[in-house]
Backbone as JSON, one array per atom type, in Angstrom:
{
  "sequence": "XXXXXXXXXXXXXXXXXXXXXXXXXXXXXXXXXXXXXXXXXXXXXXXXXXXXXXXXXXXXXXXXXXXXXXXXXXXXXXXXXXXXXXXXXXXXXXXXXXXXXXXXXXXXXXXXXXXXXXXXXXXXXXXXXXXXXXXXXXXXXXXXXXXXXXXXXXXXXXXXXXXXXXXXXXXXXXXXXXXXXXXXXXXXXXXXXXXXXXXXXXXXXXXXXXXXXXXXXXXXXXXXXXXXXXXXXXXXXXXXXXXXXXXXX",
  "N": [[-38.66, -81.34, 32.46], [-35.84, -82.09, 29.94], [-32.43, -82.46, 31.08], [-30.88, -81.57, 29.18], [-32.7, -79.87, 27.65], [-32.58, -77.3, 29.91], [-29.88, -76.96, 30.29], [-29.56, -75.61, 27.47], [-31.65, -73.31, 28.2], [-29.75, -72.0, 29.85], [-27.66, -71.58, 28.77], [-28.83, -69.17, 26.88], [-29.42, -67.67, 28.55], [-26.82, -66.47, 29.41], [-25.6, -65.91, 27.2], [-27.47, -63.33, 26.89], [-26.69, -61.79, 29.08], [-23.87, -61.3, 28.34], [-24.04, -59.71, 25.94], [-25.49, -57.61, 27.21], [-23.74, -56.61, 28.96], [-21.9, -56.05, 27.02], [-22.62, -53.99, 25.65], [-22.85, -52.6, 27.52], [-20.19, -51.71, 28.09], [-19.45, -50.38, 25.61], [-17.18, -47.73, 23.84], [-18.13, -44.46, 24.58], [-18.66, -41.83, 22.75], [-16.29, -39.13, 22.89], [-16.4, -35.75, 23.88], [-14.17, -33.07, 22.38], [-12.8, -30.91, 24.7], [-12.5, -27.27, 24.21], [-10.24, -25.18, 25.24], [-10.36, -21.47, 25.66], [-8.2, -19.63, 25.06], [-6.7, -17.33, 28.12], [-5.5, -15.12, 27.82], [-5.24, -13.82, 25.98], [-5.08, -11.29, 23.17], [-7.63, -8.96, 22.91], [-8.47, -6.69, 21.93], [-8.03, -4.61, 19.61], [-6.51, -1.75, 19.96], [-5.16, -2.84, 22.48], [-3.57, -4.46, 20.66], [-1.97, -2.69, 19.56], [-0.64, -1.66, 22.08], [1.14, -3.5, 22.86], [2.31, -3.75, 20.42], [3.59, -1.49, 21.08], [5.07, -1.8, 23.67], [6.52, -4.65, 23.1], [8.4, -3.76, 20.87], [9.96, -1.32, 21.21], [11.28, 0.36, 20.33], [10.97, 1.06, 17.59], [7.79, 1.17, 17.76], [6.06, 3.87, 18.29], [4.11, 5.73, 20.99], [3.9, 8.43, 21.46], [6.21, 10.74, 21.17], [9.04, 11.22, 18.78], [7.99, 9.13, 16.41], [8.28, 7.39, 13.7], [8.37, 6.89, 10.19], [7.81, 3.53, 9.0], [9.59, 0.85, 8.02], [9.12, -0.76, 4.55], [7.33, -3.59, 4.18], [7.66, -4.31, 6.93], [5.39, -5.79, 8.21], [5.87, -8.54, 8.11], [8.2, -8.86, 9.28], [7.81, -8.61, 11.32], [5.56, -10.84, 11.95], [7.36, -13.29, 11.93], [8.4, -13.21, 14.5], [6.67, -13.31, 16.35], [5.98, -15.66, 15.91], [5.96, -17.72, 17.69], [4.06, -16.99, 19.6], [0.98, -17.47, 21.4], [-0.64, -15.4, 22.02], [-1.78, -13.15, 20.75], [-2.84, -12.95, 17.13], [-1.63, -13.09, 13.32], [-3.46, -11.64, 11.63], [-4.45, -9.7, 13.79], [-2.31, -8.53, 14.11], [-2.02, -7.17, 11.7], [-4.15, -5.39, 11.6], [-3.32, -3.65, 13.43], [-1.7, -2.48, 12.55], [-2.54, -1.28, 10.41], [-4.46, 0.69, 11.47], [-2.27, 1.78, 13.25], [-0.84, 2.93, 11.44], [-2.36, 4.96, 10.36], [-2.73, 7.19, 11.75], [-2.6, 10.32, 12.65], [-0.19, 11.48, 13.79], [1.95, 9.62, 12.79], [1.02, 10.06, 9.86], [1.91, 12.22, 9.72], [4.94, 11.77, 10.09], [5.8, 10.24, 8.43], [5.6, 12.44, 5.93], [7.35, 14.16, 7.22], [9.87, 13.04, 7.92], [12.51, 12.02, 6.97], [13.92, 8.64, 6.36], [13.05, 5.59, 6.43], [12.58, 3.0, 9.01], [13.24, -0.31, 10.97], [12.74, -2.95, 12.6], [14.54, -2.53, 14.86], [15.02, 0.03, 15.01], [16.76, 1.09, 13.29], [17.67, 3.1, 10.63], [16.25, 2.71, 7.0], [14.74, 2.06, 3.77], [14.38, 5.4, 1.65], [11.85, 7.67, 1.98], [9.39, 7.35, -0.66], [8.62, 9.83, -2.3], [5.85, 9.83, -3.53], [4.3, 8.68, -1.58], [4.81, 10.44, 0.67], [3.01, 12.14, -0.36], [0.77, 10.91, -0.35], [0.41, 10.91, 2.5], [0.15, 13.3, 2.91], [-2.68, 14.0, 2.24], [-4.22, 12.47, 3.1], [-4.1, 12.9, 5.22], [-4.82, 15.7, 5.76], [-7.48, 15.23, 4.52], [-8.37, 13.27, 6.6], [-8.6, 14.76, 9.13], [-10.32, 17.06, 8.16], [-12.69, 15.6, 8.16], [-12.92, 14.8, 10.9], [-13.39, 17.18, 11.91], [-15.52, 18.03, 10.9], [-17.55, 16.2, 11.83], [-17.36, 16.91, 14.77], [-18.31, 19.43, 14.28], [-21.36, 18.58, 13.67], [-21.52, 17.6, 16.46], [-21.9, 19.42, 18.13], [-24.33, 20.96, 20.95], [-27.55, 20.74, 20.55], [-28.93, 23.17, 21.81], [-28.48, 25.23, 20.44], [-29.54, 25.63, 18.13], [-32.52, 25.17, 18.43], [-32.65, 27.16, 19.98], [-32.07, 29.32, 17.98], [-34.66, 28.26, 16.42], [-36.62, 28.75, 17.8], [-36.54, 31.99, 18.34], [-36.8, 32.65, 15.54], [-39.51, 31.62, 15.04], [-41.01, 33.27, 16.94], [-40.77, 35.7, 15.66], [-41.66, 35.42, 13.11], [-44.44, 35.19, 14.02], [-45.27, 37.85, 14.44], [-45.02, 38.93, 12.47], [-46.58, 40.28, 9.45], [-49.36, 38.22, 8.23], [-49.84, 37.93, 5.62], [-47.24, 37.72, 4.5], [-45.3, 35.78, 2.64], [-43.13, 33.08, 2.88], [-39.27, 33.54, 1.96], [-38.34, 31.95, -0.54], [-35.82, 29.47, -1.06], [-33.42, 28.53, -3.1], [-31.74, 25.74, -4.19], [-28.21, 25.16, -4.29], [-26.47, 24.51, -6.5], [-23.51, 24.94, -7.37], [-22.64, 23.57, -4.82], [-23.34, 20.88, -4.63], [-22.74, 17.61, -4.07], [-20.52, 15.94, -6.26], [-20.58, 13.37, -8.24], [-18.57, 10.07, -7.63], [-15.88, 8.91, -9.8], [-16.1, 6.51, -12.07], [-15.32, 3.08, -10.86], [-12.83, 0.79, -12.0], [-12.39, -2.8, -13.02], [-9.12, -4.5, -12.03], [-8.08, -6.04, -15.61], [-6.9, -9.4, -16.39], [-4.72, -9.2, -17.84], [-3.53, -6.58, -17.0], [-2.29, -7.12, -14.23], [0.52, -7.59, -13.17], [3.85, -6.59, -12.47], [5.13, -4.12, -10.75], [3.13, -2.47, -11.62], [1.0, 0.28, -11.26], [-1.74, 0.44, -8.86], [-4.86, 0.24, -8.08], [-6.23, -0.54, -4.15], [-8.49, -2.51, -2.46], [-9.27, -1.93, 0.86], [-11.27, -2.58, 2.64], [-13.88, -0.87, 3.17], [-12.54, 1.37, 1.5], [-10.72, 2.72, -1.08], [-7.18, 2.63, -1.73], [-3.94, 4.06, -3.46], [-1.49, 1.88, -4.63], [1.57, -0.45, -5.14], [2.31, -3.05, -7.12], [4.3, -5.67, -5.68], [4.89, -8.21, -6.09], [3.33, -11.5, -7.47], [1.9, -13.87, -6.32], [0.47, -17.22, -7.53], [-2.84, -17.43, -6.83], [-2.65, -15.1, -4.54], [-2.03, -11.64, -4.49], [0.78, -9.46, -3.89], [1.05, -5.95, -2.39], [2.23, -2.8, -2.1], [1.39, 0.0, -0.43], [0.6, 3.04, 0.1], [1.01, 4.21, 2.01], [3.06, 2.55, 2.72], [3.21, 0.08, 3.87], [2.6, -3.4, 3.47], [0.51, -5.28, 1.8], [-1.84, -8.35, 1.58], [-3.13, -9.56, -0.96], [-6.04, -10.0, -2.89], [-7.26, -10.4, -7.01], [-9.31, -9.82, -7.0], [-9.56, -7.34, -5.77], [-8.37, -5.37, -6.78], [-7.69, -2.06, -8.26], [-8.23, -0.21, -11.6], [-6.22, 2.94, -11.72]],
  "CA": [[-37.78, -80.87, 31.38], [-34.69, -82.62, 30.31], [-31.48, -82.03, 31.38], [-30.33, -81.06, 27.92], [-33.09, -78.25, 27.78], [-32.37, -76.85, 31.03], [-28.7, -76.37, 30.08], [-29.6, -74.7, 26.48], [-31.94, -72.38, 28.65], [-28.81, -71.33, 31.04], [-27.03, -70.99, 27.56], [-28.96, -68.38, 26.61], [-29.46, -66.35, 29.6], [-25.88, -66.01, 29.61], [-25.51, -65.21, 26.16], [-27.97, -62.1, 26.52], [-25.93, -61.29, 29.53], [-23.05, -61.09, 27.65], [-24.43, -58.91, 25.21], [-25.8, -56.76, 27.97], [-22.93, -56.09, 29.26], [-20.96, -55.29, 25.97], [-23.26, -52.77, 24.89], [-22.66, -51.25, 28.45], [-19.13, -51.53, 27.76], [-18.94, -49.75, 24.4], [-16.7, -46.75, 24.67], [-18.91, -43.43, 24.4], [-17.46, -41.06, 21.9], [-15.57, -38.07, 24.21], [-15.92, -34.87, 23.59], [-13.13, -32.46, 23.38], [-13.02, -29.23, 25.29], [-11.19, -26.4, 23.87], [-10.39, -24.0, 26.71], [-9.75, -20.46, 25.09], [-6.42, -18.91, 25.96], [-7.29, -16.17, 28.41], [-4.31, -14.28, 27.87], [-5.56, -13.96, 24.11], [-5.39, -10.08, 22.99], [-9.12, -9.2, 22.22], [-8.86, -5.22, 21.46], [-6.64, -3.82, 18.62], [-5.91, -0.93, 20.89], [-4.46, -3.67, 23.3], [-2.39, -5.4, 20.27], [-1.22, -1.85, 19.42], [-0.08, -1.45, 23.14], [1.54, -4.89, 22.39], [3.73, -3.21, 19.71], [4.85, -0.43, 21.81], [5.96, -3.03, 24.49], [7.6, -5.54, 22.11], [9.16, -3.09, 20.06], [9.23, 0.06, 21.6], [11.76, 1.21, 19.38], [10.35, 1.05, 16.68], [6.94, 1.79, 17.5], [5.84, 5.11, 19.3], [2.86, 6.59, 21.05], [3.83, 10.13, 20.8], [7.16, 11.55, 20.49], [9.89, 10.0, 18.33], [7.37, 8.66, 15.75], [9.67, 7.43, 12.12], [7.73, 5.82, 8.87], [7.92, 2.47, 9.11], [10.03, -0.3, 6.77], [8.09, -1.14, 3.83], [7.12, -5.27, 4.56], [7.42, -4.65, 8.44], [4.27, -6.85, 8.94], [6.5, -9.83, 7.83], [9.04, -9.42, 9.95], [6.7, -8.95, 12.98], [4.95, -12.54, 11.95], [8.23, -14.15, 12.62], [9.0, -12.5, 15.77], [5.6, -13.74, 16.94], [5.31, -17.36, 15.21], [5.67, -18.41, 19.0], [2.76, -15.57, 20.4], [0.0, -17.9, 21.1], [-1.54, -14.4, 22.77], [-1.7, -12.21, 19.21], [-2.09, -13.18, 15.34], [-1.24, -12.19, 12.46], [-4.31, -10.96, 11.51], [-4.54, -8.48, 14.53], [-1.11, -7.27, 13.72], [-1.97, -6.3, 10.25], [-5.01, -4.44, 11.77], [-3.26, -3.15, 14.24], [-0.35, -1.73, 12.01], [-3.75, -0.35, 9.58], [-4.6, 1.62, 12.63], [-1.17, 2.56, 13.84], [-0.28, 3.81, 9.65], [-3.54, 6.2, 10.05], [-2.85, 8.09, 13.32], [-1.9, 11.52, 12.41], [1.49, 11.7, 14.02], [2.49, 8.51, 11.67], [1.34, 10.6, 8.78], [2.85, 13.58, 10.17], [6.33, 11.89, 10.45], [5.62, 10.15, 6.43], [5.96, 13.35, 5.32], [8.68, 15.16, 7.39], [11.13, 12.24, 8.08], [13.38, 11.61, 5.46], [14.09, 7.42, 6.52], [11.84, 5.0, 7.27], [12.65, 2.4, 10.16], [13.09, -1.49, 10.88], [12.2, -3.46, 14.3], [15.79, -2.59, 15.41], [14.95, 1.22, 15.06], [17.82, 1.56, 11.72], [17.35, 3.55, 8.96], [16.17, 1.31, 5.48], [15.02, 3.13, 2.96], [13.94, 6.8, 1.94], [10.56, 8.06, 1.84], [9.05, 7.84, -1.65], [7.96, 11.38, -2.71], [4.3, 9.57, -3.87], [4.32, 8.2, 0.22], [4.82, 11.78, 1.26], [2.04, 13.56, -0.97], [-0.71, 10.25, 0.09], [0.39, 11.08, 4.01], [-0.75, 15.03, 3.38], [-3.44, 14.11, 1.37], [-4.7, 11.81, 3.74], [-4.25, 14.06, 7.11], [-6.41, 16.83, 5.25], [-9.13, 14.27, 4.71], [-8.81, 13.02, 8.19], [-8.88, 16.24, 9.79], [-11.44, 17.71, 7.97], [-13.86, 14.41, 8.71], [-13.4, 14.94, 12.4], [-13.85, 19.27, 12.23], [-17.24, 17.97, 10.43], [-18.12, 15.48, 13.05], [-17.27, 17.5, 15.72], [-19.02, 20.45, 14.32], [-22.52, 17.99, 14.0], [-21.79, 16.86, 17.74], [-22.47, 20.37, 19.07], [-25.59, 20.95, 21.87], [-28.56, 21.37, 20.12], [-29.65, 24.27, 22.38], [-28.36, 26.5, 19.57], [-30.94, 25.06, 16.99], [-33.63, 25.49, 19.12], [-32.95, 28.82, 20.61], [-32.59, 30.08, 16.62], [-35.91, 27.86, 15.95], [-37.59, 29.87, 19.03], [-36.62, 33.45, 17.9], [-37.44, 32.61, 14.29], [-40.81, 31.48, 15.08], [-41.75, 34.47, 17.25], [-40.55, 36.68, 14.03], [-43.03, 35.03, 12.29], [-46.01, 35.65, 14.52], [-45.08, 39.05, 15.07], [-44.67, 40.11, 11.34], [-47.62, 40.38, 8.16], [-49.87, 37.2, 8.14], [-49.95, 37.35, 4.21], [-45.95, 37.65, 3.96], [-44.61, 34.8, 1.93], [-41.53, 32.87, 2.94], [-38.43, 33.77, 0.79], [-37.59, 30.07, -1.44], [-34.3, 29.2, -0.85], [-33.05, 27.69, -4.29], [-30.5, 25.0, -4.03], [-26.78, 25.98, -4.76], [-26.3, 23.48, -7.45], [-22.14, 24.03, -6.65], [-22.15, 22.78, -3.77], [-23.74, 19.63, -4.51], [-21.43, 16.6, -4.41], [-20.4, 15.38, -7.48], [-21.07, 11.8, -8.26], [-17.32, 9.51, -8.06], [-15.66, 8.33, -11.0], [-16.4, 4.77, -12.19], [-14.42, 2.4, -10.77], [-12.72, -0.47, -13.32], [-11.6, -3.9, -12.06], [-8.45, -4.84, -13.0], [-7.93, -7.15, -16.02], [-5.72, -10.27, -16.05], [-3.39, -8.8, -18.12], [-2.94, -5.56, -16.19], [-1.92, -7.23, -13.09], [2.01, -7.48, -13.29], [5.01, -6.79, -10.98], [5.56, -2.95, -10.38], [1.5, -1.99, -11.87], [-0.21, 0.88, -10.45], [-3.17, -0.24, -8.65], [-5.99, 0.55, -6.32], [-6.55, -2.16, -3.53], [-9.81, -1.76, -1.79], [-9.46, -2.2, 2.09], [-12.56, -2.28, 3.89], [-14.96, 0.39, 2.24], [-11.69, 2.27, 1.28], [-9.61, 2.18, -1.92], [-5.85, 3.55, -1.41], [-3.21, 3.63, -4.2], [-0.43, 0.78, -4.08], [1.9, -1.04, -6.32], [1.86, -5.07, -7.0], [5.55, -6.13, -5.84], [4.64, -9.79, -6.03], [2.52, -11.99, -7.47], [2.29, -15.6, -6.02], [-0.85, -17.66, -7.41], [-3.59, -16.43, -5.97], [-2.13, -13.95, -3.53], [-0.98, -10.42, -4.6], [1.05, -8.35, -2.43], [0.88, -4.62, -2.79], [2.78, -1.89, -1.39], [0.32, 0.63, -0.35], [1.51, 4.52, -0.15], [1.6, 4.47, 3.59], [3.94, 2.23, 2.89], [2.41, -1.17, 4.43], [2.77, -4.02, 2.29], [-0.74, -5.89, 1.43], [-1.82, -9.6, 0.72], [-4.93, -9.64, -1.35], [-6.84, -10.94, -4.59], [-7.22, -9.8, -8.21], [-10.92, -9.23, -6.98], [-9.64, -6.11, -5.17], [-7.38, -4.33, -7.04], [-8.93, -1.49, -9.36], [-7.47, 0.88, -12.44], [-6.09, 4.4, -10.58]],
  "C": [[-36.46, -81.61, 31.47], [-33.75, -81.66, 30.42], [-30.21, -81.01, 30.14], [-31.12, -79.49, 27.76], [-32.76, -77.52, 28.65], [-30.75, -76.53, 30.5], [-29.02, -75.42, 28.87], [-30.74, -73.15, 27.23], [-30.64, -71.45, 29.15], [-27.81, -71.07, 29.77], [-27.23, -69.61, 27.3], [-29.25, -67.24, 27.22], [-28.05, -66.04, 29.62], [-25.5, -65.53, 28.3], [-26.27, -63.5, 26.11], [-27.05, -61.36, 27.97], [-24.63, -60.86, 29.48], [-23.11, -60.4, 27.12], [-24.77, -57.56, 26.0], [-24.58, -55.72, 28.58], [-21.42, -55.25, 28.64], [-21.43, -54.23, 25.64], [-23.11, -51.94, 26.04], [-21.19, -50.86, 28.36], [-18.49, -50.72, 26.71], [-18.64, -48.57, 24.66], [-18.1, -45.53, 24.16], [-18.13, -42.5, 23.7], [-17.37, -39.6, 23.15], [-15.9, -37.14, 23.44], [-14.81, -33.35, 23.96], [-13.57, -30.73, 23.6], [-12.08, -28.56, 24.78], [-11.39, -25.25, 24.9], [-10.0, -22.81, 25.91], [-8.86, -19.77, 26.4], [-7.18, -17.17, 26.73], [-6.64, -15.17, 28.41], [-4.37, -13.51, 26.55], [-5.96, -12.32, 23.87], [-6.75, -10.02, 22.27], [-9.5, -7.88, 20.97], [-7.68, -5.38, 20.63], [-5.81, -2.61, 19.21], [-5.05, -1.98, 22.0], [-2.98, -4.18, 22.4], [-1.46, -4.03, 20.04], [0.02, -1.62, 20.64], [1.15, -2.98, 23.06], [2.99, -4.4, 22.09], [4.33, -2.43, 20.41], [5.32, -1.07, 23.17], [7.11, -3.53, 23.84], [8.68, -4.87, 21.23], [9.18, -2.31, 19.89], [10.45, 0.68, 20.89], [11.68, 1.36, 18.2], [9.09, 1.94, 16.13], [6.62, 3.09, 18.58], [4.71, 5.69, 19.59], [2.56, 8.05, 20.61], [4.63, 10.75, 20.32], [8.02, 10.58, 19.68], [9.23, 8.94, 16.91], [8.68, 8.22, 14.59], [8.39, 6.89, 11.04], [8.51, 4.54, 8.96], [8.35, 1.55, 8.05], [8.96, -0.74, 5.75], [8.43, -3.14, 4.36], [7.54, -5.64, 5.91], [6.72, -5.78, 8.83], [5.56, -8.48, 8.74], [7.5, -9.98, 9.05], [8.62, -9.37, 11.51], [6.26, -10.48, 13.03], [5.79, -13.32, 12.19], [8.55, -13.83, 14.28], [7.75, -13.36, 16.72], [5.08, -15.2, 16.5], [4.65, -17.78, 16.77], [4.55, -18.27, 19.92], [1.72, -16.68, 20.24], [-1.31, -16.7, 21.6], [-2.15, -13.6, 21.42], [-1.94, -13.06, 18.13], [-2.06, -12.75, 14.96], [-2.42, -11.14, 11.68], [-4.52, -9.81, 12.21], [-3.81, -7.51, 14.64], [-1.17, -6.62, 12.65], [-3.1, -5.31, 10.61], [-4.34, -3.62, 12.81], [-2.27, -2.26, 13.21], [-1.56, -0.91, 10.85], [-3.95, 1.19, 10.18], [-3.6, 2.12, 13.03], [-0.46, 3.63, 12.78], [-1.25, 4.89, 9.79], [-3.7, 7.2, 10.82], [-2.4, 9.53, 12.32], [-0.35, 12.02, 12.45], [2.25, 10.8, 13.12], [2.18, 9.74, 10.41], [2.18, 11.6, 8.58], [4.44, 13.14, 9.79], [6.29, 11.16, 8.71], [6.24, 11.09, 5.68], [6.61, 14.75, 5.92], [10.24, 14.23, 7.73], [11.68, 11.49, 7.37], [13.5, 9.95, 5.44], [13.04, 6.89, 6.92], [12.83, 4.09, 8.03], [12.76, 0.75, 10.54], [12.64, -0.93, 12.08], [12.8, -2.95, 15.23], [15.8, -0.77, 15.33], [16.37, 1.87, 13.78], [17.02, 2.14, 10.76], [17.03, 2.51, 7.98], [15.51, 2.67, 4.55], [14.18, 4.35, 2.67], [12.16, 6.39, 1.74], [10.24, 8.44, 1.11], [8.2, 9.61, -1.69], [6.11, 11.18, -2.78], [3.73, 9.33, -2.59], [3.98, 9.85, 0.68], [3.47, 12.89, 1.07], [0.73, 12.56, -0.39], [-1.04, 10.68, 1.21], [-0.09, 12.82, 4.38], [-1.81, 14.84, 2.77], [-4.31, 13.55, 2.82], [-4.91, 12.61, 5.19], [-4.78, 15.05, 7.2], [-7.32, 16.04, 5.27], [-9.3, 14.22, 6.24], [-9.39, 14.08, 9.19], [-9.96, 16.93, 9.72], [-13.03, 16.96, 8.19], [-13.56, 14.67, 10.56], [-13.47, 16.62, 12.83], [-15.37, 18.63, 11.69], [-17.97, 17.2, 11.53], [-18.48, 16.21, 14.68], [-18.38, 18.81, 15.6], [-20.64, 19.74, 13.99], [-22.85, 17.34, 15.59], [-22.1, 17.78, 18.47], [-23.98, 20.39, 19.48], [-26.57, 21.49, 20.78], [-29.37, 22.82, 20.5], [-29.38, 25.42, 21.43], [-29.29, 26.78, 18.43], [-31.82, 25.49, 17.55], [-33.76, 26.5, 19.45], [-32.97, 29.52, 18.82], [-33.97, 29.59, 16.02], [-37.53, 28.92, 16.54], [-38.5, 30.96, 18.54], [-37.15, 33.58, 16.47], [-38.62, 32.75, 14.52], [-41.39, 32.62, 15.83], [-41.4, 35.52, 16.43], [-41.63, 36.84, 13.55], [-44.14, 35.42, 12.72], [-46.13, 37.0, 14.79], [-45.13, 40.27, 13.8], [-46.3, 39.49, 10.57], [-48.02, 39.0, 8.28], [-49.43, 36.79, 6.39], [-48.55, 37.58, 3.45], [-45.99, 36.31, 3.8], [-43.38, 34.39, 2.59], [-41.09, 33.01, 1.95], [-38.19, 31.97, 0.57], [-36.48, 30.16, -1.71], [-34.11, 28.45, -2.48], [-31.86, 27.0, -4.13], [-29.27, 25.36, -4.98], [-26.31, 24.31, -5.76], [-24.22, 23.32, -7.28], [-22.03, 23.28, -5.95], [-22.79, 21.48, -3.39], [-22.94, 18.59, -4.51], [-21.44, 15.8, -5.3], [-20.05, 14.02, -6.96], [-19.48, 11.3, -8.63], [-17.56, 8.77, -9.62], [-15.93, 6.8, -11.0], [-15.4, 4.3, -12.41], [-14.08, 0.9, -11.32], [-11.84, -1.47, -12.53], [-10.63, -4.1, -12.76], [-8.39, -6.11, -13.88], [-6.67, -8.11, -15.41], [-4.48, -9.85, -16.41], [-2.26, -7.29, -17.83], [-2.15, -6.03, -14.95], [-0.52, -7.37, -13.28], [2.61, -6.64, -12.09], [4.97, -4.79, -11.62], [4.16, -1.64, -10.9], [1.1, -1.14, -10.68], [-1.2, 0.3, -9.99], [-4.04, 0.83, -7.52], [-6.51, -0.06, -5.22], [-7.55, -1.46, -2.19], [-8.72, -2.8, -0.53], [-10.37, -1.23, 2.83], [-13.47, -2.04, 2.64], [-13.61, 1.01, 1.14], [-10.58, 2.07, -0.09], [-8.71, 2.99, -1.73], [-4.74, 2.52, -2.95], [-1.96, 2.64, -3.74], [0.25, 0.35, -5.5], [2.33, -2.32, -5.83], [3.47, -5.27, -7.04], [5.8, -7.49, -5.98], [3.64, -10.25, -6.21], [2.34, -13.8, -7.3], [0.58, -16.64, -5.94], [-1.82, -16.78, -7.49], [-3.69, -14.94, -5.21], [-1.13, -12.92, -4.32], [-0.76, -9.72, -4.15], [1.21, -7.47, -3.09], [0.88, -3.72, -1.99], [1.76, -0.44, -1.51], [1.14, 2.5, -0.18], [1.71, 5.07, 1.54], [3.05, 3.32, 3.81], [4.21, 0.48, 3.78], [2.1, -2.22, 3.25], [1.35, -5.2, 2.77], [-1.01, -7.05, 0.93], [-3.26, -9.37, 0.52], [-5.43, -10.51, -2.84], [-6.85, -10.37, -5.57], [-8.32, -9.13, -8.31], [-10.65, -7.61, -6.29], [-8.91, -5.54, -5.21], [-8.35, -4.19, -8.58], [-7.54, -0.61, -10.13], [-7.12, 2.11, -11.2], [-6.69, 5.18, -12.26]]
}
């Protein structure tokens, strides 16, 4: 072989070694790790405990309760821009949950002021605030006397199932049971039908109804920006939501 082939061989072995070694060279795409913050509040009972830390004059477990500033949540979200532990999301659930306690409604409708961060007076306690916070603490109340009274021991069922049944074997074979006839009062009437609002109902100081959750509670629309309409609710908790979830009252 000439000397000419013999070099274009050693050409090309070094050419694929070249190549070999770029393709081992090419970077590998990285992937990144996100470490979650372990400090990161998980429970709403935790962020609540949160508030009565951060702003224990303000907020209260038991004694000392006040009604709370209407558009509180706002001025919590600044206080916390920095909180990489909390968001704002957990504070608005947490302040849902802290508006529904009993003693909060309780103090709605016996404490004339409501309250900033700074524990000051701001302003009174609408009259319509006052009548949602008894309205609402009868409901509540009477949903956990019903619960409570379905959580009792069955042994009372059974011991009246017992004594019944040895009644029965003890009296006339060809007695009849008495037929109970259903109490047509006390059936539960079917809710009213609920109307979405139009476009041209929505406006600045509009009655409304703004579903949260399952739950619709009366409110009125103090702002409308775009999309987003906020709406002061009768606990007194100011609301960002959609046009999809506000109804006629």
């Amino acid at each position: 072989m000439s000397t000419t082939g013999n070099q274009e061989i050693t050409d090309i072995k070094q050419d694929v070694n070249d190549i070999e070694r770029t393709n081992t060279e090419v970077e590998q795409p990285k992937t990144e790790v996100v470490l979650e913050n372990p400090d990161k509040l998980k429970d709403i009972n935790a962020v609540i405990s949160f508030l009565y830390k951060e702003f224990s004059v303000c907020f209260k477990e038991k004694d000392g309760i006040k009604p709370l500033k209407v558009g509180i949540f706002k001025d919590i979200a600044q206080k916390i821009e920095d909180n990489d532990n909390v968001s704002k999301t957990q504070i608005r659930q947490a302040l849902r949950k802290y508006t529904s306690h009993w003693r909060y409604l309780e103090a709605v409708s016996k404490v004339e002021f409501r309250i900033d961060l700074d524990g000051n007076d701001c302003e009174k306690v609408e009259q319509e605030h006052i009548e949602h916070a008894l309205k609402a603490l009868e409901e509540s109340r009477a949903k956990f006397a019903k619960r409570k009274k379905q959580q009792r021991p069955r042994n009372d069922t059974a011991k009246k199932s017992f004594k019944s049944g040895s009644r029965n074997k003890s009296g006339d074979k060809g007695t009849k049971p008495a037929v109970v006839k259903p109490n047509n009062e006390n059936a539960p009437r079917r809710a009213g039908k609920i109307i979405a609002l139009t476009a041209e109902q929505i406006k600045l100081n509009a009655k409304v109804k703004v579903k949260l959750g399952q739950t619709l509670v009366n409110g009125t629309i103090t702002e409308i920006n775009k999309d987003d309409i906020h709406v002061v609710i009768v606990t007194g908790m100011l609301v960002k939501t959609k046009a999809e979830s506000l109804y006629t009252i």
